[in-house]
mmCIF file of N, CA, C and O in Angstrom:
data_model
loop_
_atom_site.group_PDB
_atom_site.id
_atom_site.type_symbol
_atom_site.label_atom_id
_atom_site.label_comp_id
_atom_site.label_asym_id
_atom_site.label_seq_id
_atom_site.Cartn_x
_atom_site.Cartn_y
_atom_site.Cartn_z
ATOM 1 N N MET A 1 5.865 11.428 2.001
ATOM 2 C CA MET A 1 5.638 10.301 1.483
ATOM 3 C C MET A 1 6.526 9.161 1.015
ATOM 4 O O MET A 1 8.075 9.492 1.065
ATOM 5 N N LEU A 2 6.638 7.691 1.454
ATOM 6 C CA LEU A 2 7.603 7.196 1.304
ATOM 7 C C LEU A 2 7.423 6.184 0.037
ATOM 8 O O LEU A 2 6.781 5.391 -0.172
ATOM 9 N N PRO A 3 8.416 6.537 -0.526
ATOM 10 C CA PRO A 3 8.564 5.668 -2.293
ATOM 11 C C PRO A 3 8.917 4.310 -2.067
ATOM 12 O O PRO A 3 9.882 3.912 -0.993
ATOM 13 N N ARG A 4 8.181 3.327 -2.461
ATOM 14 C CA ARG A 4 8.330 1.676 -2.442
ATOM 15 C C ARG A 4 8.783 1.482 -3.443
ATOM 16 O O ARG A 4 8.435 1.955 -4.875
ATOM 17 N N PRO A 5 9.800 0.461 -3.599
ATOM 18 C CA PRO A 5 10.461 -0.214 -4.806
ATOM 19 C C PRO A 5 9.857 -0.516 -5.609
ATOM 20 O O PRO A 5 8.633 -0.961 -5.275
ATOM 21 N N ARG A 6 10.090 -0.570 -7.075
ATOM 22 C CA ARG A 6 8.927 -1.166 -7.875
ATOM 23 C C ARG A 6 8.473 -2.613 -7.947
ATOM 24 O O ARG A 6 9.343 -3.396 -7.168
ATOM 25 N N ALA A 7 7.305 -2.981 -7.903
ATOM 26 C CA ALA A 7 6.914 -4.196 -7.494
ATOM 27 C C ALA A 7 7.680 -5.577 -8.515
ATOM 28 O O ALA A 7 7.886 -5.290 -9.565
ATOM 29 N N ALA A 8 7.492 -6.916 -7.764
ATOM 30 C CA ALA A 8 8.356 -7.779 -8.215
ATOM 31 C C ALA A 8 7.164 -8.455 -9.242
ATOM 32 O O ALA A 8 6.001 -7.778 -9.231
ATOM 33 N N PRO A 9 7.767 -9.025 -10.115
ATOM 34 C CA PRO A 9 6.675 -9.628 -11.193
ATOM 35 C C PRO A 9 5.757 -10.684 -10.604
ATOM 36 O O PRO A 9 4.815 -10.966 -11.043
ATOM 37 N N ARG A 10 6.132 -11.372 -9.102
ATOM 38 C CA ARG A 10 5.185 -11.905 -8.579
ATOM 39 C C ARG A 10 3.987 -11.286 -8.055
ATOM 40 O O ARG A 10 3.094 -12.221 -7.775
ATOM 41 N N VAL A 11 3.834 -9.921 -8.279
ATOM 42 C CA VAL A 11 2.422 -9.661 -8.094
ATOM 43 C C VAL A 11 1.620 -9.607 -9.080
ATOM 44 O O VAL A 11 0.562 -10.128 -8.261
ATOM 45 N N GLY A 12 1.856 -9.972 -10.250
ATOM 46 C CA GLY A 12 0.879 -10.433 -11.144
ATOM 47 C C GLY A 12 0.436 -11.993 -10.327
ATOM 48 O O GLY A 12 -0.987 -11.899 -11.153
ATOM 49 N N GLU A 13 1.329 -12.724 -10.125
ATOM 50 C CA GLU A 13 0.752 -14.044 -9.624
ATOM 51 C C GLU A 13 -0.141 -13.582 -8.418
ATOM 52 O O GLU A 13 -0.879 -14.404 -8.292
ATOM 53 N N GLY A 14 0.465 -12.749 -7.519
ATOM 54 C CA GLY A 14 -0.685 -12.457 -6.442
ATOM 55 C C GLY A 14 -2.017 -12.136 -6.568
ATOM 56 O O GLY A 14 -2.982 -12.648 -5.989
ATOM 57 N N ILE A 15 -1.994 -11.367 -7.759
ATOM 58 C CA ILE A 15 -3.307 -10.680 -8.298
ATOM 59 C C ILE A 15 -4.223 -11.903 -8.797
ATOM 60 O O ILE A 15 -5.406 -12.315 -8.771
ATOM 61 N N LYS A 16 -3.350 -12.880 -9.642
ATOM 62 C CA LYS A 16 -4.616 -14.338 -10.439
ATOM 63 C C LYS A 16 -4.754 -15.143 -9.122
ATOM 64 O O LYS A 16 -6.236 -15.425 -9.325
ATOM 65 N N THR A 17 -4.008 -15.406 -8.067
ATOM 66 C CA THR A 17 -4.438 -16.111 -6.839
ATOM 67 C C THR A 17 -4.977 -15.820 -5.999
ATOM 68 O O THR A 17 -5.748 -16.560 -4.980
ATOM 69 N N GLY A 18 -5.127 -14.620 -6.606
ATOM 70 C CA GLY A 18 -5.795 -13.809 -5.026
ATOM 71 C C GLY A 18 -5.197 -13.439 -3.406
ATOM 72 O O GLY A 18 -5.734 -12.943 -2.372
ATOM 73 N N ALA A 19 -3.966 -13.671 -3.590
ATOM 74 C CA ALA A 19 -2.778 -13.502 -2.277
ATOM 75 C C ALA A 19 -2.879 -12.107 -2.234
ATOM 76 O O ALA A 19 -2.798 -11.550 -1.189
ATOM 77 N N LEU A 20 -2.645 -11.237 -3.531
ATOM 78 C CA LEU A 20 -2.370 -9.309 -3.212
ATOM 79 C C LEU A 20 -3.540 -9.028 -2.485
ATOM 80 O O LEU A 20 -3.652 -8.134 -1.493
ATOM 81 N N PRO A 21 -5.098 -9.234 -3.086
ATOM 82 C CA PRO A 21 -6.194 -8.648 -2.413
ATOM 83 C C PRO A 21 -6.288 -9.068 -0.907
ATOM 84 O O PRO A 21 -6.670 -8.039 -0.293
ATOM 85 N N GLN A 22 -5.840 -10.325 -0.683
ATOM 86 C CA GLN A 22 -5.775 -10.601 0.850
ATOM 87 C C GLN A 22 -4.605 -9.709 1.840
ATOM 88 O O GLN A 22 -5.447 -9.386 2.682
ATOM 89 N N ALA A 23 -3.846 -9.668 0.979
ATOM 90 C CA ALA A 23 -2.611 -9.227 1.625
ATOM 91 C C ALA A 23 -2.988 -7.728 1.730
ATOM 92 O O ALA A 23 -2.568 -6.618 2.934
ATOM 93 N N VAL A 24 -3.207 -6.829 0.657
ATOM 94 C CA VAL A 24 -3.763 -5.529 1.003
ATOM 95 C C VAL A 24 -4.921 -5.187 1.803
ATOM 96 O O VAL A 24 -5.246 -4.359 2.622
ATOM 97 N N LYS A 25 -6.317 -6.118 2.064
ATOM 98 C CA LYS A 25 -6.946 -6.033 3.188
ATOM 99 C C LYS A 25 -6.481 -6.209 4.748
ATOM 100 O O LYS A 25 -6.740 -5.543 5.446
ATOM 101 N N LYS A 26 -5.294 -7.398 5.018
ATOM 102 C CA LYS A 26 -4.800 -7.447 5.859
ATOM 103 C C LYS A 26 -4.288 -6.006 6.240
ATOM 104 O O LYS A 26 -4.224 -5.293 7.614
ATOM 105 N N LEU A 27 -3.491 -5.414 5.274
ATOM 106 C CA LEU A 27 -2.954 -4.123 5.920
ATOM 107 C C LEU A 27 -3.818 -3.115 6.066
ATOM 108 O O LEU A 27 -3.340 -2.200 6.932
ATOM 109 N N MET A 28 -4.747 -2.500 5.179
ATOM 110 C CA MET A 28 -5.665 -1.907 5.690
ATOM 111 C C MET A 28 -6.442 -1.990 7.067
ATOM 112 O O MET A 28 -6.613 -1.159 7.801
ATOM 113 N N ASP A 29 -6.931 -3.053 7.552
ATOM 114 C CA ASP A 29 -7.352 -3.869 8.659
ATOM 115 C C ASP A 29 -6.173 -3.422 9.925
ATOM 116 O O ASP A 29 -6.975 -2.940 10.990
ATOM 117 N N THR A 30 -4.747 -3.443 9.431
ATOM 118 C CA THR A 30 -4.132 -3.334 10.418
ATOM 119 C C THR A 30 -3.881 -1.672 10.680
ATOM 120 O O THR A 30 -3.969 -1.239 11.805
ATOM 121 N N VAL A 31 -3.530 -1.026 9.835
ATOM 122 C CA VAL A 31 -3.349 0.273 9.920
ATOM 123 C C VAL A 31 -4.136 1.590 9.580
ATOM 124 O O VAL A 31 -3.971 2.425 10.187
ATOM 125 N N LYS A 32 -5.356 1.052 9.212
ATOM 126 C CA LYS A 32 -6.630 1.592 9.623
ATOM 127 C C LYS A 32 -6.338 3.006 8.705
ATOM 128 O O LYS A 32 -6.568 4.261 9.414
ATOM 129 N N PRO A 33 -5.956 3.161 7.703
ATOM 130 C CA PRO A 33 -5.732 4.661 6.818
ATOM 131 C C PRO A 33 -6.904 5.466 6.622
ATOM 132 O O PRO A 33 -7.796 5.198 6.675
ATOM 133 N N GLU A 34 -6.513 6.618 6.552
ATOM 134 C CA GLU A 34 -7.614 7.594 6.355
ATOM 135 C C GLU A 34 -8.105 7.784 5.107
ATOM 136 O O GLU A 34 -9.317 7.689 4.994
ATOM 137 N N ALA A 35 -6.984 7.246 4.194
ATOM 138 C CA ALA A 35 -7.369 7.304 2.733
ATOM 139 C C ALA A 35 -6.568 6.246 2.202
ATOM 140 O O ALA A 35 -5.622 5.709 2.135
ATOM 141 N N ALA A 36 -6.760 5.190 0.726
ATOM 142 C CA ALA A 36 -5.941 4.734 -0.007
ATOM 143 C C ALA A 36 -6.287 4.801 -1.618
ATOM 144 O O ALA A 36 -7.466 4.663 -1.557
ATOM 145 N N CYS A 37 -5.505 5.304 -2.284
ATOM 146 C CA CYS A 37 -5.853 5.617 -3.595
ATOM 147 C C CYS A 37 -4.926 4.494 -4.784
ATOM 148 O O CYS A 37 -3.802 4.029 -3.955
ATOM 149 N N PHE A 38 -5.616 3.470 -5.591
ATOM 150 C CA PHE A 38 -4.490 2.803 -6.170
ATOM 151 C C PHE A 38 -4.745 3.333 -7.785
ATOM 152 O O PHE A 38 -5.985 4.050 -7.759
ATOM 153 N N GLY A 39 -3.752 3.105 -8.593
ATOM 154 C CA GLY A 39 -3.732 3.593 -9.899
ATOM 155 C C GLY A 39 -1.804 3.093 -10.425
ATOM 156 O O GLY A 39 -1.434 2.401 -9.796
ATOM 157 N N LEU A 40 -2.207 4.044 -11.493
ATOM 158 C CA LEU A 40 -0.721 3.863 -11.936
ATOM 159 C C LEU A 40 0.318 5.122 -11.780
ATOM 160 O O LEU A 40 0.031 5.989 -11.564
ATOM 161 N N HIS A 41 1.590 5.041 -11.633
ATOM 162 C CA HIS A 41 2.645 5.673 -11.276
ATOM 163 C C HIS A 41 3.476 5.215 -12.297
ATOM 164 O O HIS A 41 4.339 4.440 -12.055
ATOM 165 N N GLU A 42 3.837 6.330 -13.172
ATOM 166 C CA GLU A 42 4.800 5.951 -14.239
ATOM 167 C C GLU A 42 4.678 4.572 -14.609
ATOM 168 O O GLU A 42 5.665 3.623 -14.979
ATOM 169 N N GLY A 43 3.434 4.127 -15.097
ATOM 170 C CA GLY A 43 2.911 2.711 -15.845
ATOM 171 C C GLY A 43 3.154 1.507 -14.766
ATOM 172 O O GLY A 43 3.381 0.580 -15.511
ATOM 173 N N VAL A 44 3.351 1.698 -13.614
ATOM 174 C CA VAL A 44 3.459 0.865 -12.705
ATOM 175 C C VAL A 44 2.248 0.784 -11.505
ATOM 176 O O VAL A 44 1.874 1.961 -10.844
ATOM 177 N N ARG A 45 1.456 -0.543 -11.183
ATOM 178 C CA ARG A 45 0.777 -0.318 -10.295
ATOM 179 C C ARG A 45 0.957 0.045 -8.753
ATOM 180 O O ARG A 45 2.412 -0.227 -8.469
ATOM 181 N N SER A 46 0.224 1.017 -8.438
ATOM 182 C CA SER A 46 0.679 1.806 -7.497
ATOM 183 C C SER A 46 -0.450 1.933 -6.456
ATOM 184 O O SER A 46 -1.559 1.743 -6.541
ATOM 185 N N CYS A 47 0.162 2.257 -5.176
ATOM 186 C CA CYS A 47 -0.789 2.470 -3.938
ATOM 187 C C CYS A 47 -0.462 3.625 -2.994
ATOM 188 O O CYS A 47 0.797 3.815 -2.746
ATOM 189 N N TRP A 48 -1.212 4.598 -2.815
ATOM 190 C CA TRP A 48 -1.065 5.661 -1.926
ATOM 191 C C TRP A 48 -1.662 5.209 -0.444
ATOM 192 O O TRP A 48 -3.133 5.486 -0.668
ATOM 193 N N ILE A 49 -1.288 5.685 0.381
ATOM 194 C CA ILE A 49 -1.801 5.389 1.644
ATOM 195 C C ILE A 49 -1.964 6.294 2.497
ATOM 196 O O ILE A 49 -0.421 7.009 3.131
ATOM 197 N N VAL A 50 -2.588 7.334 2.640
ATOM 198 C CA VAL A 50 -3.016 8.068 3.957
ATOM 199 C C VAL A 50 -3.102 8.147 5.287
ATOM 200 O O VAL A 50 -4.224 7.256 5.779
ATOM 201 N N LEU A 51 -1.813 8.183 5.978
ATOM 202 C CA LEU A 51 -1.818 7.827 7.545
ATOM 203 C C LEU A 51 -2.283 9.205 8.565
ATOM 204 O O LEU A 51 -1.484 9.884 8.078
ATOM 205 N N ASP A 52 -3.134 8.959 9.595
ATOM 206 C CA ASP A 52 -3.214 10.305 10.661
ATOM 207 C C ASP A 52 -2.136 9.861 11.647
ATOM 208 O O ASP A 52 -2.454 8.635 12.358
ATOM 209 N N LEU A 53 -0.979 10.177 11.540
ATOM 210 C CA LEU A 53 -0.163 9.378 12.762
ATOM 211 C C LEU A 53 -0.025 10.641 13.937
ATOM 212 O O LEU A 53 -0.166 11.588 13.884
ATOM 213 N N ASP A 54 0.269 9.684 15.155
ATOM 214 C CA ASP A 54 0.016 11.051 16.155
ATOM 215 C C ASP A 54 1.455 11.460 16.483
ATOM 216 O O ASP A 54 2.678 10.980 16.067
ATOM 217 N N ASP A 55 1.383 12.698 16.868
ATOM 218 C CA ASP A 55 2.673 13.557 17.125
ATOM 219 C C ASP A 55 3.494 12.576 18.597
ATOM 220 O O ASP A 55 2.931 12.597 19.141
ATOM 221 N N SER A 56 4.663 12.141 17.845
ATOM 222 C CA SER A 56 5.363 11.595 19.015
ATOM 223 C C SER A 56 6.641 12.080 19.674
ATOM 224 O O SER A 56 7.362 11.821 20.801
ATOM 225 N N SER A 57 6.475 13.660 19.180
ATOM 226 C CA SER A 57 7.543 14.172 19.765
ATOM 227 C C SER A 57 7.115 15.143 20.854
ATOM 228 O O SER A 57 6.122 15.179 21.262
ATOM 229 N N PRO A 58 8.366 15.101 21.701
ATOM 230 C CA PRO A 58 8.309 15.594 23.233
ATOM 231 C C PRO A 58 7.419 16.855 23.174
ATOM 232 O O PRO A 58 7.996 18.100 22.448
ATOM 233 N N SER A 59 6.674 17.719 24.051
ATOM 234 C CA SER A 59 6.253 18.742 23.802
ATOM 235 C C SER A 59 7.021 19.781 24.894
ATOM 236 O O SER A 59 7.864 19.262 25.753
#
């Protein structure tokens, strides 16, 4: 898991204007995750994204 720094106050503005949902949709369309969960972590809006990464190590 890669922790992301706490969200800036502009996230609330992005929710109100609709910019954040558009950005999340663009991210999901780009990375095509296996699963994504949204909720609170330590009282902060959070997202966990599960990706199926190809093994890039040499055989």
